[in-house]
Amino acid sequence: MLERFGIVSTQVRVDLGETVPDLRAYDSVIFAGGEYRPDEFEEPFFEAERERIMEALEARVPILGICLGHQLLAHWLGGEVKTGRWEIGWLPVDVNEAGEADPLFAGLGPAFHAFLWHGDLVTRLPEEAVLLASTEICPVQAFRLGDRPVWGVQFNPQYDPVIAEGVIRAAKTLPKYGYDLDEMVATGYREYKDVAGKIFGNFFDFILKGESAHATPGTSPTPLSTP
């Protein structure tokens, strides 16, 4: 997806022990997902990452938190994350009035299908956060931190139907929990409306229009992806 938009990126694998650089030097940060649960959020493993993310946030570096990144942002900013019911597959996401007016959701309309795979969820937003989108099981599918260029999304906008099909078909245990893999795959191909292109396109467009402190209009921004 970054290649599609001509983005030059640097990946930092915090989970492999790589050091997080000073994120204030980057045009944006994509704060990606991972397999950590709420009872692990205070582990020393996350401390350096938290410090760097908070520095970038205060410097108004645009940040897009995805899945675990979304949850950690909410947690670090005073919200609450708990274990709940699983959401797996292509499901409808409802965008509220604030979401329809937000630049991240431009062109997506009042509802769209997105790929979800999570059992933990944000149950209370940080004080400044504005709710943007919800699903039936997960009321906080997306938020923005007040007027800052900081967003969290629980769904996985980086997934298209092809990528999702590979993940779904590799999950051999899903059928025993009542999931129909063929139907899940078919829903993606039937309902997908380039959510990846719109979410990431809107995020980078926001930066290039000069609406953030680190914007450089007319150039391709350099995001840092930190899982």
mmCIF file of C-alpha atoms in Angstrom:
data_model
loop_
_atom_site.group_PDB
_atom_site.id
_atom_site.type_symbol
_atom_site.label_atom_id
_atom_site.label_comp_id
_atom_site.label_asym_id
_atom_site.label_seq_id
_atom_site.Cartn_x
_atom_site.Cartn_y
_atom_site.Cartn_z
ATOM 1 C CA MET A 1 0.000 0.000 0.000
ATOM 2 C CA LEU A 2 2.851 2.407 0.748
ATOM 3 C CA GLU A 3 4.371 1.604 -2.648
ATOM 4 C CA ARG A 4 1.032 2.375 -4.288
ATOM 5 C CA PHE A 5 1.266 5.947 -3.002
ATOM 6 C CA GLY A 6 4.985 6.328 -3.627
ATOM 7 C CA ILE A 7 5.788 6.506 0.059
ATOM 8 C CA VAL A 8 9.357 6.099 1.285
ATOM 9 C CA SER A 9 9.172 4.246 4.593
ATOM 10 C CA THR A 10 11.303 2.907 7.411
ATOM 11 C CA GLN A 11 10.082 -0.113 9.379
ATOM 12 C CA VAL A 12 10.958 -0.612 13.017
ATOM 13 C CA ARG A 13 10.261 -4.059 14.512
ATOM 14 C CA VAL A 14 9.884 -3.245 18.180
ATOM 15 C CA ASP A 15 8.791 -6.836 18.798
ATOM 16 C CA LEU A 16 12.219 -7.985 17.580
ATOM 17 C CA GLY A 17 14.060 -5.600 19.876
ATOM 18 C CA GLU A 18 14.797 -2.871 17.339
ATOM 19 C CA THR A 19 15.240 0.610 18.811
ATOM 20 C CA VAL A 20 12.581 3.223 18.066
ATOM 21 C CA PRO A 21 14.221 6.387 16.719
ATOM 22 C CA ASP A 22 13.072 9.931 17.444
ATOM 23 C CA LEU A 23 9.763 9.943 15.577
ATOM 24 C CA ARG A 24 9.668 13.736 15.459
ATOM 25 C CA ALA A 25 12.049 13.531 12.508
ATOM 26 C CA TYR A 26 9.417 11.763 10.356
ATOM 27 C CA ASP A 27 6.492 13.131 8.356
ATOM 28 C CA SER A 28 4.115 10.572 9.861
ATOM 29 C CA VAL A 29 3.911 7.381 11.889
ATOM 30 C CA ILE A 30 1.868 4.279 11.126
ATOM 31 C CA PHE A 31 1.565 2.529 14.473
ATOM 32 C CA ALA A 32 0.812 -1.030 13.440
ATOM 33 C CA GLY A 33 -0.692 -4.119 15.040
ATOM 34 C CA GLY A 34 0.543 -7.143 16.961
ATOM 35 C CA GLU A 35 -0.481 -10.025 19.205
ATOM 36 C CA TYR A 36 -0.315 -8.432 22.652
ATOM 37 C CA ARG A 37 -3.177 -8.357 25.133
ATOM 38 C CA PRO A 38 -4.281 -5.610 27.560
ATOM 39 C CA ASP A 39 -2.653 -7.306 30.574
ATOM 40 C CA GLU A 40 0.714 -6.924 28.789
ATOM 41 C CA PHE A 41 0.446 -3.215 28.014
ATOM 42 C CA GLU A 42 2.504 -2.182 31.067
ATOM 43 C CA GLU A 43 5.383 -4.529 30.295
ATOM 44 C CA PRO A 44 8.841 -2.864 30.030
ATOM 45 C CA PHE A 45 8.811 -3.996 26.400
ATOM 46 C CA PHE A 46 6.470 -1.114 25.548
ATOM 47 C CA GLU A 47 8.066 1.693 27.573
ATOM 48 C CA ALA A 48 10.487 3.070 24.972
ATOM 49 C CA GLU A 49 7.855 2.840 22.265
ATOM 50 C CA ARG A 50 5.347 4.698 24.430
ATOM 51 C CA GLU A 51 7.838 7.489 25.108
ATOM 52 C CA ARG A 52 8.625 7.961 21.422
ATOM 53 C CA ILE A 53 4.983 7.872 20.361
ATOM 54 C CA MET A 54 4.025 10.448 22.995
ATOM 55 C CA GLU A 55 6.878 12.736 21.894
ATOM 56 C CA ALA A 56 5.631 12.544 18.309
ATOM 57 C CA LEU A 57 2.060 13.170 19.392
ATOM 58 C CA GLU A 58 3.027 16.317 21.299
ATOM 59 C CA ALA A 59 4.994 17.515 18.269
ATOM 60 C CA ARG A 60 1.855 17.057 16.116
ATOM 61 C CA VAL A 61 3.397 14.390 13.907
ATOM 62 C CA PRO A 62 0.464 12.655 12.148
ATOM 63 C CA ILE A 63 -0.100 9.196 13.634
ATOM 64 C CA LEU A 64 -2.335 6.390 12.393
ATOM 65 C CA GLY A 65 -2.748 3.611 14.962
ATOM 66 C CA ILE A 66 -4.029 0.306 13.585
ATOM 67 C CA CYS A 67 -5.471 -2.563 15.671
ATOM 68 C CA LEU A 68 -2.976 -2.943 18.551
ATOM 69 C CA GLY A 69 -1.624 0.525 17.734
ATOM 70 C CA HIS A 70 -5.162 1.886 18.114
ATOM 71 C CA GLN A 71 -5.552 0.133 21.468
ATOM 72 C CA LEU A 72 -2.188 1.266 22.826
ATOM 73 C CA LEU A 73 -2.865 4.883 21.855
ATOM 74 C CA ALA A 74 -6.166 4.788 23.726
ATOM 75 C CA HIS A 75 -4.567 3.089 26.740
ATOM 76 C CA TRP A 76 -1.591 5.457 26.942
ATOM 77 C CA LEU A 77 -3.862 8.492 26.662
ATOM 78 C CA GLY A 78 -6.060 7.457 29.592
ATOM 79 C CA GLY A 79 -8.661 5.274 27.899
ATOM 80 C CA GLU A 80 -9.461 1.647 28.665
ATOM 81 C CA VAL A 81 -8.919 -1.571 26.706
ATOM 82 C CA LYS A 82 -10.489 -4.882 27.691
ATOM 83 C CA THR A 83 -10.917 -8.368 26.295
ATOM 84 C CA GLY A 84 -14.306 -8.885 24.666
ATOM 85 C CA ARG A 85 -15.983 -10.916 21.934
ATOM 86 C CA TRP A 86 -14.068 -11.766 18.805
ATOM 87 C CA GLU A 87 -14.710 -9.973 15.517
ATOM 88 C CA ILE A 88 -13.328 -11.918 12.575
ATOM 89 C CA GLY A 89 -13.869 -11.383 8.873
ATOM 90 C CA TRP A 90 -15.405 -8.724 6.653
ATOM 91 C CA LEU A 91 -17.950 -6.786 8.701
ATOM 92 C CA PRO A 92 -19.909 -3.533 8.233
ATOM 93 C CA VAL A 93 -18.465 -0.471 9.968
ATOM 94 C CA ASP A 94 -20.852 2.406 10.708
ATOM 95 C CA VAL A 95 -19.439 5.928 10.428
ATOM 96 C CA ASN A 96 -21.087 8.565 12.618
ATOM 97 C CA GLU A 97 -21.584 12.258 11.817
ATOM 98 C CA ALA A 98 -18.166 13.220 13.185
ATOM 99 C CA GLY A 99 -16.582 10.440 11.155
ATOM 100 C CA GLU A 100 -18.250 11.517 7.920
ATOM 101 C CA ALA A 101 -16.825 15.004 8.477
ATOM 102 C CA ASP A 102 -13.338 13.721 9.313
ATOM 103 C CA PRO A 103 -10.694 13.772 6.547
ATOM 104 C CA LEU A 104 -9.575 10.204 7.277
ATOM 105 C CA PHE A 105 -12.989 8.818 6.240
ATOM 106 C CA ALA A 106 -13.556 10.983 3.164
ATOM 107 C CA GLY A 107 -15.248 9.038 0.384
ATOM 108 C CA LEU A 108 -16.270 6.071 2.535
ATOM 109 C CA GLY A 109 -19.829 7.188 3.252
ATOM 110 C CA PRO A 110 -21.931 6.286 6.291
ATOM 111 C CA ALA A 111 -20.951 2.585 6.212
ATOM 112 C CA PHE A 112 -18.371 0.294 4.629
ATOM 113 C CA HIS A 113 -17.049 -3.249 5.017
ATOM 114 C CA ALA A 114 -13.609 -3.695 6.594
ATOM 115 C CA PHE A 115 -11.521 -6.682 7.633
ATOM 116 C CA LEU A 116 -11.419 -7.355 11.380
ATOM 117 C CA TRP A 117 -9.530 -9.857 13.490
ATOM 118 C CA HIS A 118 -9.469 -8.987 17.185
ATOM 119 C CA GLY A 119 -10.813 -9.990 20.583
ATOM 120 C CA ASP A 120 -9.683 -6.954 22.588
ATOM 121 C CA LEU A 121 -11.314 -3.573 22.218
ATOM 122 C CA VAL A 122 -11.314 -0.005 23.490
ATOM 123 C CA THR A 123 -14.106 0.232 26.060
ATOM 124 C CA ARG A 124 -13.490 3.838 27.135
ATOM 125 C CA LEU A 125 -12.019 6.605 25.016
ATOM 126 C CA PRO A 126 -9.402 9.075 26.248
ATOM 127 C CA GLU A 127 -10.842 12.381 27.424
ATOM 128 C CA GLU A 128 -9.991 14.359 24.273
ATOM 129 C CA ALA A 129 -10.906 11.623 21.808
ATOM 130 C CA VAL A 130 -13.797 11.900 19.354
ATOM 131 C CA LEU A 131 -15.601 8.712 18.290
ATOM 132 C CA LEU A 132 -15.719 8.295 14.508
ATOM 133 C CA ALA A 133 -16.955 4.770 13.740
ATOM 134 C CA SER A 134 -18.427 1.641 15.363
ATOM 135 C CA THR A 135 -19.526 -1.931 14.748
ATOM 136 C CA GLU A 136 -22.218 -3.936 16.526
ATOM 137 C CA ILE A 137 -19.710 -5.718 18.780
ATOM 138 C CA CYS A 138 -17.072 -2.997 19.052
ATOM 139 C CA PRO A 139 -18.433 0.528 19.724
ATOM 140 C CA VAL A 140 -15.000 2.141 19.227
ATOM 141 C CA GLN A 141 -13.830 1.184 15.753
ATOM 142 C CA ALA A 142 -12.163 4.543 15.156
ATOM 143 C CA PHE A 143 -11.369 7.758 16.980
ATOM 144 C CA ARG A 144 -9.468 10.994 16.527
ATOM 145 C CA LEU A 145 -7.622 12.739 19.329
ATOM 146 C CA GLY A 146 -9.394 16.089 19.451
ATOM 147 C CA ASP A 147 -7.976 18.474 16.849
ATOM 148 C CA ARG A 148 -4.641 16.635 16.626
ATOM 149 C CA PRO A 149 -3.626 14.636 13.525
ATOM 150 C CA VAL A 150 -3.816 11.414 15.533
ATOM 151 C CA TRP A 151 -6.199 8.587 14.659
ATOM 152 C CA GLY A 152 -6.829 5.057 15.886
ATOM 153 C CA VAL A 153 -8.711 2.392 13.902
ATOM 154 C CA GLN A 154 -9.526 -1.067 15.223
ATOM 155 C CA PHE A 155 -10.225 -2.529 11.790
ATOM 156 C CA ASN A 156 -7.389 -3.421 9.404
ATOM 157 C CA PRO A 157 -7.436 -0.998 6.459
ATOM 158 C CA GLN A 158 -4.285 -2.561 4.973
ATOM 159 C CA TYR A 159 -6.191 -5.739 4.069
ATOM 160 C CA ASP A 160 -7.727 -6.204 0.637
ATOM 161 C CA PRO A 161 -9.747 -9.310 -0.337
ATOM 162 C CA VAL A 162 -6.687 -11.141 -1.680
ATOM 163 C CA ILE A 163 -4.591 -10.657 1.460
ATOM 164 C CA ALA A 164 -7.588 -11.447 3.668
ATOM 165 C CA GLU A 165 -8.340 -14.665 1.786
ATOM 166 C CA GLY A 166 -4.847 -15.949 2.487
ATOM 167 C CA VAL A 167 -5.227 -15.218 6.201
ATOM 168 C CA ILE A 168 -8.712 -16.724 6.414
ATOM 169 C CA ARG A 169 -7.877 -19.955 4.593
ATOM 170 C CA ALA A 170 -4.757 -20.431 6.703
ATOM 171 C CA ALA A 171 -6.843 -20.294 9.897
ATOM 172 C CA LYS A 172 -7.770 -23.983 10.050
ATOM 173 C CA THR A 173 -9.422 -23.713 13.479
ATOM 174 C CA LEU A 174 -12.109 -21.203 12.455
ATOM 175 C CA PRO A 175 -14.674 -23.751 11.164
ATOM 176 C CA LYS A 176 -14.916 -25.469 14.551
ATOM 177 C CA TYR A 177 -16.096 -22.132 15.982
ATOM 178 C CA GLY A 178 -18.843 -21.887 13.389
ATOM 179 C CA TYR A 179 -17.139 -19.693 10.803
ATOM 180 C CA ASP A 180 -17.829 -20.380 7.126
ATOM 181 C CA LEU A 181 -14.501 -19.667 5.420
ATOM 182 C CA ASP A 182 -15.950 -19.613 1.898
ATOM 183 C CA GLU A 183 -18.597 -17.094 2.901
ATOM 184 C CA MET A 184 -16.060 -14.917 4.721
ATOM 185 C CA VAL A 185 -13.859 -14.856 1.620
ATOM 186 C CA ALA A 186 -16.806 -14.191 -0.699
ATOM 187 C CA THR A 187 -17.999 -11.290 1.459
ATOM 188 C CA GLY A 188 -14.640 -9.573 1.023
ATOM 189 C CA TYR A 189 -14.689 -9.809 -2.762
ATOM 190 C CA ARG A 190 -18.337 -8.760 -2.871
ATOM 191 C CA GLU A 191 -18.271 -5.829 -0.442
ATOM 192 C CA TYR A 192 -14.754 -4.383 -0.640
ATOM 193 C CA LYS A 193 -14.666 -0.780 -1.876
ATOM 194 C CA ASP A 194 -10.929 0.002 -1.717
ATOM 195 C CA VAL A 195 -10.917 0.849 1.981
ATOM 196 C CA ALA A 196 -7.108 0.607 1.910
ATOM 197 C CA GLY A 197 -6.825 3.163 -0.857
ATOM 198 C CA LYS A 198 -9.227 5.565 0.795
ATOM 199 C CA ILE A 199 -7.912 5.389 4.382
ATOM 200 C CA PHE A 200 -4.218 5.529 3.499
ATOM 201 C CA GLY A 201 -4.834 7.909 0.606
ATOM 202 C CA ASN A 202 -6.726 10.283 2.899
ATOM 203 C CA PHE A 203 -4.026 10.034 5.575
ATOM 204 C CA PHE A 204 -1.216 10.923 3.167
ATOM 205 C CA ASP A 205 -3.327 13.557 1.425
ATOM 206 C CA PHE A 206 -3.908 15.234 4.791
ATOM 207 C CA ILE A 207 -0.140 15.477 5.260
ATOM 208 C CA LEU A 208 0.623 16.693 1.741
ATOM 209 C CA LYS A 209 -2.007 19.428 1.944
ATOM 210 C CA GLY A 210 0.018 21.009 4.715
ATOM 211 C CA GLU A 211 -2.545 20.364 7.445
ATOM 212 C CA SER A 212 0.009 19.047 9.911
ATOM 213 C CA ALA A 213 3.091 20.544 11.490
ATOM 214 C CA HIS A 214 5.364 18.202 9.544
ATOM 215 C CA ALA A 215 3.746 18.501 6.150
ATOM 216 C CA THR A 216 5.862 19.192 3.076
ATOM 217 C CA PRO A 217 3.393 19.942 0.266
ATOM 218 C CA GLY A 218 4.316 18.492 -3.086
ATOM 219 C CA THR A 219 6.538 15.701 -1.748
ATOM 220 C CA SER A 220 5.953 12.115 -0.718
ATOM 221 C CA PRO A 221 5.970 11.886 3.075
ATOM 222 C CA THR A 222 8.193 9.432 4.911
ATOM 223 C CA PRO A 223 6.178 7.485 7.475
ATOM 224 C CA LEU A 224 7.630 5.240 10.097
ATOM 225 C CA SER A 225 5.884 1.923 10.564
ATOM 226 C CA THR A 226 6.268 0.549 14.077
ATOM 227 C CA PRO A 227 4.477 -2.707 14.936
#
